[in-house]
Structure formats: C-alpha cells, structure tokens
Short mmCIF file of C-alpha atoms in Angstrom, two decimals:
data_model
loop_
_atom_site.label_atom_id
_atom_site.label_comp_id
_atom_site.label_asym_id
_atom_site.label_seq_id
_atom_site.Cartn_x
_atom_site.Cartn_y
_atom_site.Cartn_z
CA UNK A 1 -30.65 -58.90 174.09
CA UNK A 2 -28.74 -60.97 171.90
CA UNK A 3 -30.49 -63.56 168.91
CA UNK A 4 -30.78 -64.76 166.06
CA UNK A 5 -33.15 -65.23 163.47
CA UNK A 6 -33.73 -68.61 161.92
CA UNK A 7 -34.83 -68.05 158.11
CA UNK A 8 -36.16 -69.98 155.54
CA UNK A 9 -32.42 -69.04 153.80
CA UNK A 10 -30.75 -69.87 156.42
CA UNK A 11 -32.47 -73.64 156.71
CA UNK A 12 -31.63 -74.00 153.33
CA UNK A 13 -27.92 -73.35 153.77
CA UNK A 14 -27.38 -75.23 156.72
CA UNK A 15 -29.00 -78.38 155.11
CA UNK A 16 -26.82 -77.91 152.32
CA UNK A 17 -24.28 -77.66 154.51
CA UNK A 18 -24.59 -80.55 156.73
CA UNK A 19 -24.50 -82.80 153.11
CA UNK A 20 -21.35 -81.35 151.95
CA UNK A 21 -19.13 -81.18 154.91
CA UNK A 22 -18.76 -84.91 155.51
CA UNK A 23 -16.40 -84.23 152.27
CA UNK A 24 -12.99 -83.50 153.28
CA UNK A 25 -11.52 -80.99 151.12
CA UNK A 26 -14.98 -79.19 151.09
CA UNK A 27 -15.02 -79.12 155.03
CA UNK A 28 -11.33 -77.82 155.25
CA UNK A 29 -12.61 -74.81 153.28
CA UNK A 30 -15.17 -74.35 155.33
CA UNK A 31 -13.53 -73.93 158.75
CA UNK A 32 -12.65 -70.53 160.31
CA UNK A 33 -9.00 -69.78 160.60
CA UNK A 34 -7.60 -70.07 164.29
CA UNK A 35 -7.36 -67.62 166.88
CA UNK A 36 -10.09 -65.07 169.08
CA UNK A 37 -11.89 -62.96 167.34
CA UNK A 38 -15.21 -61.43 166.70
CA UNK A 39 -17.69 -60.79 163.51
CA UNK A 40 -20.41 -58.71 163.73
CA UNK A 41 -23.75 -60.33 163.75
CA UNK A 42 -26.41 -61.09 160.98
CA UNK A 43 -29.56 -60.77 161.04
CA UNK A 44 -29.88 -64.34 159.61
CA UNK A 45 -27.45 -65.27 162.67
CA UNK A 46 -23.86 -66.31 163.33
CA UNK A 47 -22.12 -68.10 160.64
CA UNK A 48 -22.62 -71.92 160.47
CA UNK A 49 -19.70 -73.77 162.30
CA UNK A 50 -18.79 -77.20 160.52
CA UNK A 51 -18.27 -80.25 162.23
CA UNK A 52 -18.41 -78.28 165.68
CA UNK A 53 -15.29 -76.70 164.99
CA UNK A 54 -16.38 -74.26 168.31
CA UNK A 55 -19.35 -72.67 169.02
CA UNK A 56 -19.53 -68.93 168.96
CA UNK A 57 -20.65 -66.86 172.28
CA UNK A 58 -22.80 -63.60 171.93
CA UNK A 59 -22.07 -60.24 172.41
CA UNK A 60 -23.73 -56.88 172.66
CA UNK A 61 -23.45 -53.29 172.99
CA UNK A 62 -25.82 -50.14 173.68
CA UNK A 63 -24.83 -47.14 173.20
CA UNK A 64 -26.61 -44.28 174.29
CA UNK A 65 -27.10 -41.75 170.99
CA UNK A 66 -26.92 -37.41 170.95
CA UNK A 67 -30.75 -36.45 171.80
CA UNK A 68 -30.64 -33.11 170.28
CA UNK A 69 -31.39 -33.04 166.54
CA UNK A 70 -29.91 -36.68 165.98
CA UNK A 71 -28.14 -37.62 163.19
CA UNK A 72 -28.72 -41.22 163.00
CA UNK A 73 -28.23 -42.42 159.45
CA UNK A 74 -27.86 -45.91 157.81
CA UNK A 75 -27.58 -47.50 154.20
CA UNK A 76 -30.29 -48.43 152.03
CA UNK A 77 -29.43 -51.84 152.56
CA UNK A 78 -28.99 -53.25 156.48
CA UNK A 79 -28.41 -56.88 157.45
CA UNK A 80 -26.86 -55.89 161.07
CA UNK A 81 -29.08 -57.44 163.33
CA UNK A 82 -29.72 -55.21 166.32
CA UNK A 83 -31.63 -51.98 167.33
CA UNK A 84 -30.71 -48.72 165.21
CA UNK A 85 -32.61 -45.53 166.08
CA UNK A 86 -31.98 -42.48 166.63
CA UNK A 87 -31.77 -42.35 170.39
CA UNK A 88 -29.83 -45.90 171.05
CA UNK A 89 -28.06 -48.55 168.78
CA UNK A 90 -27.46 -51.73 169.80
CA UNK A 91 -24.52 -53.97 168.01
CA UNK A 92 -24.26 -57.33 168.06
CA UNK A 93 -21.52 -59.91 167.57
CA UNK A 94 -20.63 -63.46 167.11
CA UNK A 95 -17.03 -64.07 168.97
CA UNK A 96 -14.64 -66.62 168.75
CA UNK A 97 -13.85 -67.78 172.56
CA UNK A 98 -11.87 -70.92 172.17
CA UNK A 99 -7.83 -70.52 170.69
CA UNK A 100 -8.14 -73.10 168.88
CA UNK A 101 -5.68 -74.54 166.57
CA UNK A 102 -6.67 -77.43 165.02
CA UNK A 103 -7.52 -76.43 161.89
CA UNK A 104 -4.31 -75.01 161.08
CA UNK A 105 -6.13 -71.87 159.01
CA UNK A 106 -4.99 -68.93 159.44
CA UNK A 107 -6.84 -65.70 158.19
CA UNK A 108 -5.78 -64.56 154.47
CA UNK A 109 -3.56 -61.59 153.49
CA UNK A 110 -5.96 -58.75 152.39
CA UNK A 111 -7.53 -55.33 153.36
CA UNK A 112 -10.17 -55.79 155.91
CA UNK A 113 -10.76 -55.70 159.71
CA UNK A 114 -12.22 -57.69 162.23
CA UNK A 115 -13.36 -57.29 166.03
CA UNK A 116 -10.75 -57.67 168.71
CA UNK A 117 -11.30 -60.35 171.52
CA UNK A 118 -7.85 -61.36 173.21
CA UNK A 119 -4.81 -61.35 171.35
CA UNK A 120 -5.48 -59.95 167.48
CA UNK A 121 -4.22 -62.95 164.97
CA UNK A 122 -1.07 -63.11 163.26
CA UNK A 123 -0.90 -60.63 160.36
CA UNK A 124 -3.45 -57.98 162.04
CA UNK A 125 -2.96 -54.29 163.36
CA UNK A 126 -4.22 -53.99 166.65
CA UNK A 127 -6.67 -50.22 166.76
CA UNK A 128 -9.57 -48.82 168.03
CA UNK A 129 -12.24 -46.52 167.94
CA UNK A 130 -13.71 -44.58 170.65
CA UNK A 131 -17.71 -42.79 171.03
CA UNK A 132 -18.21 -39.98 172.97
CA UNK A 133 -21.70 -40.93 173.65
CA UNK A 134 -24.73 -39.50 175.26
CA UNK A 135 -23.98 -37.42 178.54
CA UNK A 136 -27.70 -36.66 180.27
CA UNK A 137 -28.82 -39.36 181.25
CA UNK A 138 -26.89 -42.11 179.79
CA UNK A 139 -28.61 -45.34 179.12
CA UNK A 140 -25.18 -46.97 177.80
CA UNK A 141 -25.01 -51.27 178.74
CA UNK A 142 -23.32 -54.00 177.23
CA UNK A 143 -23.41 -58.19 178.02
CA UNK A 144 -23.35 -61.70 176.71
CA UNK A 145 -19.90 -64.25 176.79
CA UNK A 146 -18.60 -62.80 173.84
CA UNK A 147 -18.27 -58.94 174.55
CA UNK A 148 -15.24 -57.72 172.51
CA UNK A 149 -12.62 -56.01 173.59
CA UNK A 150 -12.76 -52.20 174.53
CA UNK A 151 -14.14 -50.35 177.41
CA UNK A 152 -17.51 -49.83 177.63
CA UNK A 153 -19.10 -47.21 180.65
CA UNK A 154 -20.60 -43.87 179.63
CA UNK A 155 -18.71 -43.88 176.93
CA UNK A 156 -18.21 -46.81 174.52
CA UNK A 157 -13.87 -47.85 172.83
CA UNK A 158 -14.16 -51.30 170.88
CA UNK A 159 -11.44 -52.77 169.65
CA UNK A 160 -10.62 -54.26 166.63
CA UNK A 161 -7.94 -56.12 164.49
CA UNK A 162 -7.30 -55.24 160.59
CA UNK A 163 -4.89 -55.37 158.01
CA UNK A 164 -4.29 -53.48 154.39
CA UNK A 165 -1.38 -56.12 153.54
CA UNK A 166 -3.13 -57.85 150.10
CA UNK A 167 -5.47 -55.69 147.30
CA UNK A 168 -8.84 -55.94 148.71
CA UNK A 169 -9.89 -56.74 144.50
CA UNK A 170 -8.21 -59.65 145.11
CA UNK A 171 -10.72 -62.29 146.36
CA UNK A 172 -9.67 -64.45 149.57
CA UNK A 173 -10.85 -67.48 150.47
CA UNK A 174 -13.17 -67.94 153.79
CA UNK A 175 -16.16 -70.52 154.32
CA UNK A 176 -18.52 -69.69 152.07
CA UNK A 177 -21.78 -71.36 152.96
CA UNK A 178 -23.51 -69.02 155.11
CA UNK A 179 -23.41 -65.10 155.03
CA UNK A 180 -21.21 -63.19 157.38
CA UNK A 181 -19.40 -59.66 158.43
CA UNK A 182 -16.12 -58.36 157.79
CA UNK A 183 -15.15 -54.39 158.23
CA UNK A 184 -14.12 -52.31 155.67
CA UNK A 185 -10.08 -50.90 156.25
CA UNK A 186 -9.47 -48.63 153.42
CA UNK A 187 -10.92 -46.63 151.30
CA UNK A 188 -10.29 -48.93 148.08
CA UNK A 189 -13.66 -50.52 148.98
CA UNK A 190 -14.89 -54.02 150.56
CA UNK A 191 -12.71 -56.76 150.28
CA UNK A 192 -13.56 -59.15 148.39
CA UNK A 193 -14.23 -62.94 148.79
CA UNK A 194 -13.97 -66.01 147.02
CA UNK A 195 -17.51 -67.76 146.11
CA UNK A 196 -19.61 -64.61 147.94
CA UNK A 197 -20.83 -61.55 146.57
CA UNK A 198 -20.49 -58.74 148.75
CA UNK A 199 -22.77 -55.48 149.63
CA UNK A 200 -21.48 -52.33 151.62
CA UNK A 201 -23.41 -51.28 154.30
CA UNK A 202 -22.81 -48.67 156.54
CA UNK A 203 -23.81 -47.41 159.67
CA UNK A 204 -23.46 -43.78 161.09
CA UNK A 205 -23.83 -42.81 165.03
CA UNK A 206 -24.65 -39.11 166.01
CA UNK A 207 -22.25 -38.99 169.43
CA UNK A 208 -22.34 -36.04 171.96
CA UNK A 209 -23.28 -32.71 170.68
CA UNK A 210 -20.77 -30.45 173.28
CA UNK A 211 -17.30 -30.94 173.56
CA UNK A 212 -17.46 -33.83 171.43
CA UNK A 213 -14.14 -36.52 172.30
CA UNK A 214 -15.08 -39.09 169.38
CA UNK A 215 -11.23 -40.70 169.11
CA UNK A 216 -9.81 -43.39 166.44
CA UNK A 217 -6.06 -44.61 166.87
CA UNK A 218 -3.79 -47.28 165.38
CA UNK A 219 -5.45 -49.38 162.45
CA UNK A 220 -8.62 -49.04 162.64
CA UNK A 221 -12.09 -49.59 160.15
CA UNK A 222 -12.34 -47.00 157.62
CA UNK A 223 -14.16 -44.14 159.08
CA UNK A 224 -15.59 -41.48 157.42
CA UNK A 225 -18.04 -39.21 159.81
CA UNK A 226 -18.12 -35.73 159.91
CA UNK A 227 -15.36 -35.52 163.24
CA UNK A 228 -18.47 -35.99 165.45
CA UNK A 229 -20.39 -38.26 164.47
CA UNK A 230 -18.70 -42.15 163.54
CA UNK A 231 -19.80 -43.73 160.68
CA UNK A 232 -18.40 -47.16 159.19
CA UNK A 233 -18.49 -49.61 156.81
CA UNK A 234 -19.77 -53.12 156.69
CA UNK A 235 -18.69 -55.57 154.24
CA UNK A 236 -21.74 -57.87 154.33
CA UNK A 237 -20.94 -61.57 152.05
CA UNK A 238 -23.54 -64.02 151.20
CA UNK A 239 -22.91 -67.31 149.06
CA UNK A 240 -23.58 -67.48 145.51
CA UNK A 241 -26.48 -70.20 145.03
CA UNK A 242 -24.32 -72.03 142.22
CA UNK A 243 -21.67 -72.78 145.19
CA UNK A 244 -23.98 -73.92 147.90
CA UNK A 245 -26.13 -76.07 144.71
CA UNK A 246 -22.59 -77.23 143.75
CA UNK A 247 -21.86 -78.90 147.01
CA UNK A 248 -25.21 -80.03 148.63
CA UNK A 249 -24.89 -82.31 145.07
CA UNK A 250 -21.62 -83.47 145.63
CA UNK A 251 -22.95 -86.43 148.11
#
C-alpha cells in the first residue's frame, strides 16, 4: 500500500543533494530536528535524509468514506500521495522511528502541526481528531512500521502534535532540499519556511451520514468542515531552484 514515486525532480534534488551535504554548515541545515514524529507523504516521496541521519518507516491509513451522496472534495492542487475517492481515502506518511539526538535540532517556534508517533517534541500540543467513518460494511485498514498514533478500527482518531507559539509569516528554518508536509494550525494561513515556497492544499472527507460522532480535542490542525464532514489543510513546501542551484555549486 505504501510507495513512493521516483521523479525526474526528485533525481535532480537528491543529486544536488548528495554534492552539497559533504559541506558542514550546509548539512547541519539540512538535518531534521530530533524526536518521533510523522509527515505526511508526497507524492514525489519521503523527504531526503542526509548523511543517513535515520531512515523513515511507512505508514498508512484507509478509511472507509459515507456511501450516500458523498461529499468527497479536494483542492485544485494535490501532492498527497495516496488514494482519494469518494468511497475510500487512503493517507500516507513518512514517520520518524528512531529518538534520535544527535543532531541536537530541535523543531522551530511557529504555527504549524505535525503527526504524533510516541511522545510529541518539546514545544508541541498534544490533540487529535477523530472520523466517524463508514458504518455498512466498513472496509476501514491501516499498516506499515510507521503507523501514527491514534486508534484506528471502524472508526479512524490520529493523533497529532502542533503549536501556534511563533507568527506563521515568519519563515522557519527546516531542510530545504526536497519537498515535504507540514499541517496547517490556525487560521492565519500556512506557515511559512525559509528557502521553500509553500502551496495550501486541502483535503475534505464526507464521514457517516446518521448520527454523525466526527470529534476534534486539544490542539489540533485547523479544521474547517461543515460538523460532519472533516476537512484540513496541507501546507505542501518545495525548494526554490536558486537554493538547490546555490548548493549543488558550492563543491
């Protein structure tokens, strides 16, 4: 259930990448900051890890959509790689296993969320958000190493971590190289991030038609369905050219 897809792009990038990280300073910026946690997938796949920092472990969840008069919707623009329709949507993520500490980077103040797996960073809100999915004849499943927290049966809760504790106009600083997920928190907008340009995305569910349950609690991804029917934001980042030019050069 879970891949990725190899592009043309994404050869590019990770040539340019493997030039410029034998650099230092360039390869320090490039890490991901410590801790467990999970992105949502690309469909050019999981960001590039330098100087196998860790490897990231795959994730996925199906979830069984309302049958009667769905109300599936997306965004113009989609980069989520997985299955959308209007009877089942499949997510996908890239998760952080290993609690590593090495590189001593720890994620930026800012207004933005991330997916929960094991303890949520330092400076993060634990929340969650919880799909009353299909009821006949549920088709709901979920696998792979890096399934993020939540519970996931008939009904589907994930998990997540996020913050509102920096503007999100402010740009932050994250590796930059390959393109990437965050979650939009507020409703101020995506946050923003150093070197990237950033598109909003989002992605609406139509959940259970009768006595809908659809549920959000503590800090959670800025939601803004109709009660019962989730939909959320995606903050999608890819690299400006000039940066990824700017450092293949460097050696």
């Amino acid at each position: 259930m879970f891949s990725s897809i190899p592009s043309m792009t994404a050869v590019m990038l990770a040539l340019s990448i493997a030039l410029s990280s034998s650099v230092p300073q360039v390869a320090a910026q490039l890490k991901w900051p410590d801790g467990t946690y999970a992105l949502p997938l690309p469909e050019v796949g999981c960001p590039f890890i330098v100087n196998n920092q860790f490897s990231w472990s795959p994730g996925w969840v199906l979830q069984d959509t309302e049958n009667d008069k769905n109300e599936y919707q997306h965004s113009g623009t989609r980069n989520l790689w997985g299955t959308f329709g209007s009877d089942i949507i499949v997510t996908q993520f890239c998760t952080k296993t290993s609690n590593d500490t090495d590189s001593g980077k720890q994620w930026p103040k800012g207004s933005y969320c991330i997916v929960k797996s094991g303890s949520c960073p330092g400076g993060f809100e634990e929340g969650s958000i919880f799909w009353d999915d299909q009821d006949d004849d549920n088709r709901n499943t979920c696998g792979g190493e890096g399934l993020p927290d939540g519970s996931f049966g008939t009904d589907t809760q994930i998990d997540y971590c996020c913050r509102n504790d920096g503007s999100p106009k402010k740009g932050i600083s994250l590796p930059y190289i390959t393109p990437f997920y965050l979650m939009r928190q507020s409703s101020s907008g995506c946050q923003k991030v150093r070197r990237m340009t950033v598109t909003e995305e989002y992605l609406q569910w139509d959940d259970e038609n009768e006595n809908n349950k659809d549920a959000k609690s503590g800090m959670h991804p800025y939601e803004d369905g109709d009660g019962e029917n989730h939909r959320l934001h995606y903050c999608f980042y890819q690299p400006k050219p000039q940066w990824v030019i700017r450092w293949s050069q460097r050696n």
